[in-house]
């Protein structure tokens, strides 16, 4: 499967997907990285890995739908079949999400449905949970609410700061996202009837 990755910044999750996809038996190839921000550090990492990159600067478009249409063209021209959002900080229009329903994944640094939205690690610390983690899920119009494909858990340790917890989760994200993408790319997990269905038909 040809995969496109959308980034806005550092791109560490993008880098872990690029690295995983270099395995000969990995069921996806990372064919294009698109950033909405011209200065995204992830663009340099993608170029260093020999992956094609493009910039679609959201500031150049009068409306969200125009920006999303430009994204769609970039992916279609590259023959992209699956999109991974990785540190992508824009809200996509419902039209774009519906066009890629079942073919677009995101990683969120919490155990969804807990702690949706911004600052999930701060939310976890304020809630006093002792287990936290990250989630790979299909993207649906509602933010951070799509059917779950994979999750990983980490402990919240006494004295944890937001940064310490974020770092512990990020290490898991770098392992989880390649796993989640491989399940979908290999057809072992798919979106059906608003739920994730796994190869042996279980949910
Ligand atoms: C990660 O924590 C990811 O879960 C979230 O944004 C952060 C950015 O990571 N979506 P990176 O840009 O992939 O390094």
mmCIF file of C-alpha atoms and ligand atoms in Angstrom:
data_model
loop_
_atom_site.group_PDB
_atom_site.id
_atom_site.type_symbol
_atom_site.label_atom_id
_atom_site.label_comp_id
_atom_site.label_asym_id
_atom_site.label_seq_id
_atom_site.Cartn_x
_atom_site.Cartn_y
_atom_site.Cartn_z
ATOM 1 C CA UNK A 1 0.000 0.000 0.000
ATOM 2 C CA UNK A 2 1.274 3.499 -0.875
ATOM 3 C CA UNK A 3 1.109 5.668 2.238
ATOM 4 C CA UNK A 4 1.129 9.445 2.592
ATOM 5 C CA UNK A 5 2.011 11.075 5.900
ATOM 6 C CA UNK A 6 0.704 14.492 6.992
ATOM 7 C CA UNK A 7 2.909 16.417 9.431
ATOM 8 C CA UNK A 8 3.164 19.889 10.918
ATOM 9 C CA UNK A 9 6.350 19.689 12.977
ATOM 10 C CA UNK A 10 9.097 17.485 14.372
ATOM 11 C CA UNK A 11 7.930 14.329 12.596
ATOM 12 C CA UNK A 12 9.247 11.725 15.033
ATOM 13 C CA UNK A 13 6.229 9.499 14.393
ATOM 14 C CA UNK A 14 6.739 9.995 10.651
ATOM 15 C CA UNK A 15 10.378 8.950 11.081
ATOM 16 C CA UNK A 16 9.388 5.770 12.913
ATOM 17 C CA UNK A 17 6.920 4.899 10.129
ATOM 18 C CA UNK A 18 9.570 5.521 7.449
ATOM 19 C CA UNK A 19 12.036 3.311 9.311
ATOM 20 C CA UNK A 20 9.518 0.493 9.859
ATOM 21 C CA UNK A 21 8.466 0.570 6.202
ATOM 22 C CA UNK A 22 12.049 -0.145 5.135
ATOM 23 C CA UNK A 23 11.590 -3.768 6.272
ATOM 24 C CA UNK A 24 11.202 -5.831 3.087
ATOM 25 C CA UNK A 25 8.060 -7.571 4.326
ATOM 26 C CA UNK A 26 6.335 -4.439 5.642
ATOM 27 C CA UNK A 27 2.922 -4.170 3.908
ATOM 28 C CA UNK A 28 3.236 -0.454 3.119
ATOM 29 C CA UNK A 29 5.655 1.980 1.524
ATOM 30 C CA UNK A 30 5.891 5.602 2.627
ATOM 31 C CA UNK A 31 5.556 7.359 -0.708
ATOM 32 C CA UNK A 32 4.981 11.000 0.267
ATOM 33 C CA UNK A 33 5.258 13.322 3.259
ATOM 34 C CA UNK A 34 3.165 16.494 3.169
ATOM 35 C CA UNK A 35 3.520 19.342 5.654
ATOM 36 C CA UNK A 36 1.203 22.313 6.084
ATOM 37 C CA UNK A 37 4.133 24.245 7.534
ATOM 38 C CA UNK A 38 7.085 25.097 5.281
ATOM 39 C CA UNK A 39 9.575 24.973 8.148
ATOM 40 C CA UNK A 40 8.551 21.622 9.607
ATOM 41 C CA UNK A 41 11.656 19.774 10.789
ATOM 42 C CA UNK A 42 10.058 16.517 9.654
ATOM 43 C CA UNK A 43 10.482 17.585 6.031
ATOM 44 C CA UNK A 44 14.273 17.439 6.412
ATOM 45 C CA UNK A 45 14.055 14.004 8.035
ATOM 46 C CA UNK A 46 11.858 12.725 5.196
ATOM 47 C CA UNK A 47 14.200 14.102 2.536
ATOM 48 C CA UNK A 48 17.185 12.555 4.343
ATOM 49 C CA UNK A 49 15.375 9.218 4.141
ATOM 50 C CA UNK A 50 14.771 9.693 0.411
ATOM 51 C CA UNK A 51 11.000 10.135 0.759
ATOM 52 C CA UNK A 52 9.251 12.616 -1.542
ATOM 53 C CA UNK A 53 7.929 15.680 0.271
ATOM 54 C CA UNK A 54 5.481 18.474 -0.475
ATOM 55 C CA UNK A 55 4.371 21.616 1.295
ATOM 56 C CA UNK A 56 0.723 22.620 1.208
ATOM 57 C CA UNK A 57 0.718 25.812 3.232
ATOM 58 C CA UNK A 58 -2.721 26.306 4.765
ATOM 59 C CA UNK A 59 -2.126 30.066 4.974
ATOM 60 C CA UNK A 60 -2.291 30.295 1.171
ATOM 61 C CA UNK A 61 -5.852 29.058 0.947
ATOM 62 C CA UNK A 62 -8.982 31.155 1.482
ATOM 63 C CA UNK A 63 -10.924 28.345 3.151
ATOM 64 C CA UNK A 64 -10.338 24.988 4.819
ATOM 65 C CA UNK A 65 -12.081 23.191 1.967
ATOM 66 C CA UNK A 66 -9.610 24.699 -0.528
ATOM 67 C CA UNK A 67 -6.659 23.621 1.588
ATOM 68 C CA UNK A 68 -8.090 20.118 1.961
ATOM 69 C CA UNK A 69 -8.743 19.898 -1.792
ATOM 70 C CA UNK A 70 -5.068 20.737 -2.408
ATOM 71 C CA UNK A 71 -4.048 18.013 0.050
ATOM 72 C CA UNK A 72 -6.325 15.560 -1.753
ATOM 73 C CA UNK A 73 -4.782 16.415 -5.127
ATOM 74 C CA UNK A 74 -1.247 15.970 -3.805
ATOM 75 C CA UNK A 75 -2.103 12.525 -2.445
ATOM 76 C CA UNK A 76 -4.084 11.423 -5.501
ATOM 77 C CA UNK A 77 -1.301 12.519 -7.876
ATOM 78 C CA UNK A 78 1.110 10.376 -5.851
ATOM 79 C CA UNK A 79 -1.225 7.368 -5.959
ATOM 80 C CA UNK A 80 -1.604 7.386 -2.184
ATOM 81 C CA UNK A 81 -3.939 4.707 -0.793
ATOM 82 C CA UNK A 82 -3.632 5.340 2.969
ATOM 83 C CA UNK A 83 -2.960 8.552 4.912
ATOM 84 C CA UNK A 84 -1.291 8.714 8.337
ATOM 85 C CA UNK A 85 -1.668 11.899 10.376
ATOM 86 C CA UNK A 86 1.471 12.306 12.488
ATOM 87 C CA UNK A 87 1.669 15.419 14.593
ATOM 88 C CA UNK A 88 -0.604 17.120 12.080
ATOM 89 C CA UNK A 89 -2.083 20.157 13.774
ATOM 90 C CA UNK A 90 -4.969 21.097 11.463
ATOM 91 C CA UNK A 91 -8.611 20.107 11.689
ATOM 92 C CA UNK A 92 -9.616 18.471 8.415
ATOM 93 C CA UNK A 93 -13.019 19.163 6.871
ATOM 94 C CA UNK A 94 -15.718 16.522 7.117
ATOM 95 C CA UNK A 95 -15.618 16.255 3.302
ATOM 96 C CA UNK A 96 -11.949 15.294 3.287
ATOM 97 C CA UNK A 97 -12.411 12.863 6.198
ATOM 98 C CA UNK A 98 -15.393 11.215 4.484
ATOM 99 C CA UNK A 99 -13.413 10.911 1.206
ATOM 100 C CA UNK A 100 -10.672 9.026 3.099
ATOM 101 C CA UNK A 101 -12.909 7.195 5.603
ATOM 102 C CA UNK A 102 -11.338 3.874 6.446
ATOM 103 C CA UNK A 103 -8.101 4.916 4.712
ATOM 104 C CA UNK A 104 -6.825 7.555 7.155
ATOM 105 C CA UNK A 105 -5.206 6.911 10.542
ATOM 106 C CA UNK A 106 -4.112 9.139 13.407
ATOM 107 C CA UNK A 107 -2.104 8.603 16.544
ATOM 108 C CA UNK A 108 -3.218 10.344 19.699
ATOM 109 C CA UNK A 109 -1.100 10.343 22.873
ATOM 110 C CA UNK A 110 -3.738 9.067 25.297
ATOM 111 C CA UNK A 111 -5.771 5.924 25.887
ATOM 112 C CA UNK A 112 -8.840 7.106 23.945
ATOM 113 C CA UNK A 113 -11.624 7.792 24.630
ATOM 114 C CA UNK A 114 -9.881 9.387 27.611
ATOM 115 C CA UNK A 115 -8.187 12.775 27.230
ATOM 116 C CA UNK A 116 -9.158 13.805 23.706
ATOM 117 C CA UNK A 117 -7.874 17.073 22.286
ATOM 118 C CA UNK A 118 -4.877 19.130 23.349
ATOM 119 C CA UNK A 119 -2.508 18.513 26.285
ATOM 120 C CA UNK A 120 -3.541 14.891 27.006
ATOM 121 C CA UNK A 121 -0.572 14.336 29.333
ATOM 122 C CA UNK A 122 -1.588 17.340 31.430
ATOM 123 C CA UNK A 123 -5.156 15.972 31.473
ATOM 124 C CA UNK A 124 -3.848 12.572 32.626
ATOM 125 C CA UNK A 125 -1.794 14.092 35.450
ATOM 126 C CA UNK A 126 -4.714 16.263 36.557
ATOM 127 C CA UNK A 127 -7.052 13.256 36.509
ATOM 128 C CA UNK A 128 -4.620 11.265 38.628
ATOM 129 C CA UNK A 129 -4.694 8.168 36.395
ATOM 130 C CA UNK A 130 -1.917 5.624 37.013
ATOM 131 C CA UNK A 131 -2.028 4.166 33.505
ATOM 132 C CA UNK A 132 -1.742 6.318 30.369
ATOM 133 C CA UNK A 133 -0.688 5.616 26.805
ATOM 134 C CA UNK A 134 -1.395 6.149 23.113
ATOM 135 C CA UNK A 135 -3.949 5.137 20.511
ATOM 136 C CA UNK A 136 -3.901 4.540 16.753
ATOM 137 C CA UNK A 137 -7.372 5.037 15.334
ATOM 138 C CA UNK A 138 -9.275 5.546 12.092
ATOM 139 C CA UNK A 139 -10.029 9.217 11.499
ATOM 140 C CA UNK A 140 -13.711 10.232 11.569
ATOM 141 C CA UNK A 141 -15.124 13.776 11.503
ATOM 142 C CA UNK A 142 -15.332 14.005 15.318
ATOM 143 C CA UNK A 143 -11.890 14.843 16.759
ATOM 144 C CA UNK A 144 -9.971 11.947 18.343
ATOM 145 C CA UNK A 145 -13.086 9.757 18.231
ATOM 146 C CA UNK A 146 -12.564 7.201 15.468
ATOM 147 C CA UNK A 147 -12.623 3.412 15.897
ATOM 148 C CA UNK A 148 -9.482 2.187 17.634
ATOM 149 C CA UNK A 149 -6.927 0.029 15.803
ATOM 150 C CA UNK A 150 -4.216 -0.345 18.474
ATOM 151 C CA UNK A 151 -3.229 0.969 21.899
ATOM 152 C CA UNK A 152 -0.169 0.885 24.152
ATOM 153 C CA UNK A 153 -0.052 1.616 27.892
ATOM 154 C CA UNK A 154 2.582 3.196 30.104
ATOM 155 C CA UNK A 155 2.599 3.752 33.876
ATOM 156 C CA UNK A 156 2.238 7.223 35.364
ATOM 157 C CA UNK A 157 5.038 7.351 37.934
ATOM 158 C CA UNK A 158 5.146 9.402 41.152
ATOM 159 C CA UNK A 159 6.726 12.761 40.426
ATOM 160 C CA UNK A 160 6.030 12.555 36.711
ATOM 161 C CA UNK A 161 6.029 15.914 34.965
ATOM 162 C CA UNK A 162 4.118 16.470 31.733
ATOM 163 C CA UNK A 163 7.412 16.225 29.842
ATOM 164 C CA UNK A 164 8.461 12.981 31.516
ATOM 165 C CA UNK A 165 5.087 11.397 30.800
ATOM 166 C CA UNK A 166 5.029 12.689 27.199
ATOM 167 C CA UNK A 167 8.450 11.219 26.585
ATOM 168 C CA UNK A 168 7.461 7.809 27.986
ATOM 169 C CA UNK A 169 4.330 7.811 25.770
ATOM 170 C CA UNK A 170 6.222 9.002 22.685
ATOM 171 C CA UNK A 171 8.550 6.007 22.882
ATOM 172 C CA UNK A 172 5.475 3.783 22.735
ATOM 173 C CA UNK A 173 3.981 5.815 19.900
ATOM 174 C CA UNK A 174 7.072 5.066 17.806
ATOM 175 C CA UNK A 175 6.434 1.352 18.293
ATOM 176 C CA UNK A 176 2.631 1.440 18.063
ATOM 177 C CA UNK A 177 2.096 3.486 14.906
ATOM 178 C CA UNK A 178 4.116 1.135 12.646
ATOM 179 C CA UNK A 179 2.137 -1.779 14.119
ATOM 180 C CA UNK A 180 -1.223 -0.060 13.614
ATOM 181 C CA UNK A 181 -0.416 0.959 10.041
ATOM 182 C CA UNK A 182 0.753 -2.564 9.186
ATOM 183 C CA UNK A 183 -2.543 -4.048 10.430
ATOM 184 C CA UNK A 184 -4.566 -1.725 8.201
ATOM 185 C CA UNK A 185 -2.200 -1.910 5.199
ATOM 186 C CA UNK A 186 -2.243 -5.717 5.339
ATOM 187 C CA UNK A 187 -6.050 -5.753 5.544
ATOM 188 C CA UNK A 188 -5.993 -7.281 9.035
ATOM 189 C CA UNK A 189 -7.917 -4.333 10.488
ATOM 190 C CA UNK A 190 -10.571 -2.408 8.584
ATOM 191 C CA UNK A 191 -13.307 0.132 9.248
ATOM 192 C CA UNK A 192 -16.730 -1.423 8.788
ATOM 193 C CA UNK A 193 -20.086 -0.171 10.049
ATOM 194 C CA UNK A 194 -18.404 2.471 12.180
ATOM 195 C CA UNK A 195 -16.241 -0.086 13.980
ATOM 196 C CA UNK A 196 -12.799 -1.622 13.574
ATOM 197 C CA UNK A 197 -13.116 -5.210 12.338
ATOM 198 C CA UNK A 198 -10.058 -7.468 12.631
ATOM 199 C CA UNK A 199 -9.024 -10.203 10.190
ATOM 200 C CA UNK A 200 -10.668 -13.076 11.972
ATOM 201 C CA UNK A 201 -13.898 -11.084 12.038
ATOM 202 C CA UNK A 202 -13.617 -10.240 15.740
ATOM 203 C CA UNK A 203 -14.112 -6.722 17.076
HETATM 204 C C1 LIG B 1 3.055 13.199 19.230
HETATM 205 O O1 LIG B 1 2.901 13.094 20.625
HETATM 206 C C2 LIG B 1 1.818 12.664 18.579
HETATM 207 O O2 LIG B 1 1.168 11.686 19.346
HETATM 208 C C3 LIG B 1 0.940 13.854 18.522
HETATM 209 O O3 LIG B 1 1.776 14.938 18.286
HETATM 210 C C4 LIG B 1 3.066 14.659 18.786
HETATM 211 C C5 LIG B 1 3.963 15.012 17.651
HETATM 212 O O4 LIG B 1 4.854 14.085 17.401
HETATM 213 N N1 LIG B 1 -0.004 13.682 17.472
HETATM 214 P P1 LIG B 1 5.797 14.035 16.103
HETATM 215 O O5 LIG B 1 5.597 15.311 15.300
HETATM 216 O O6 LIG B 1 5.388 12.814 15.379
HETATM 217 O O7 LIG B 1 7.182 13.959 16.685
#
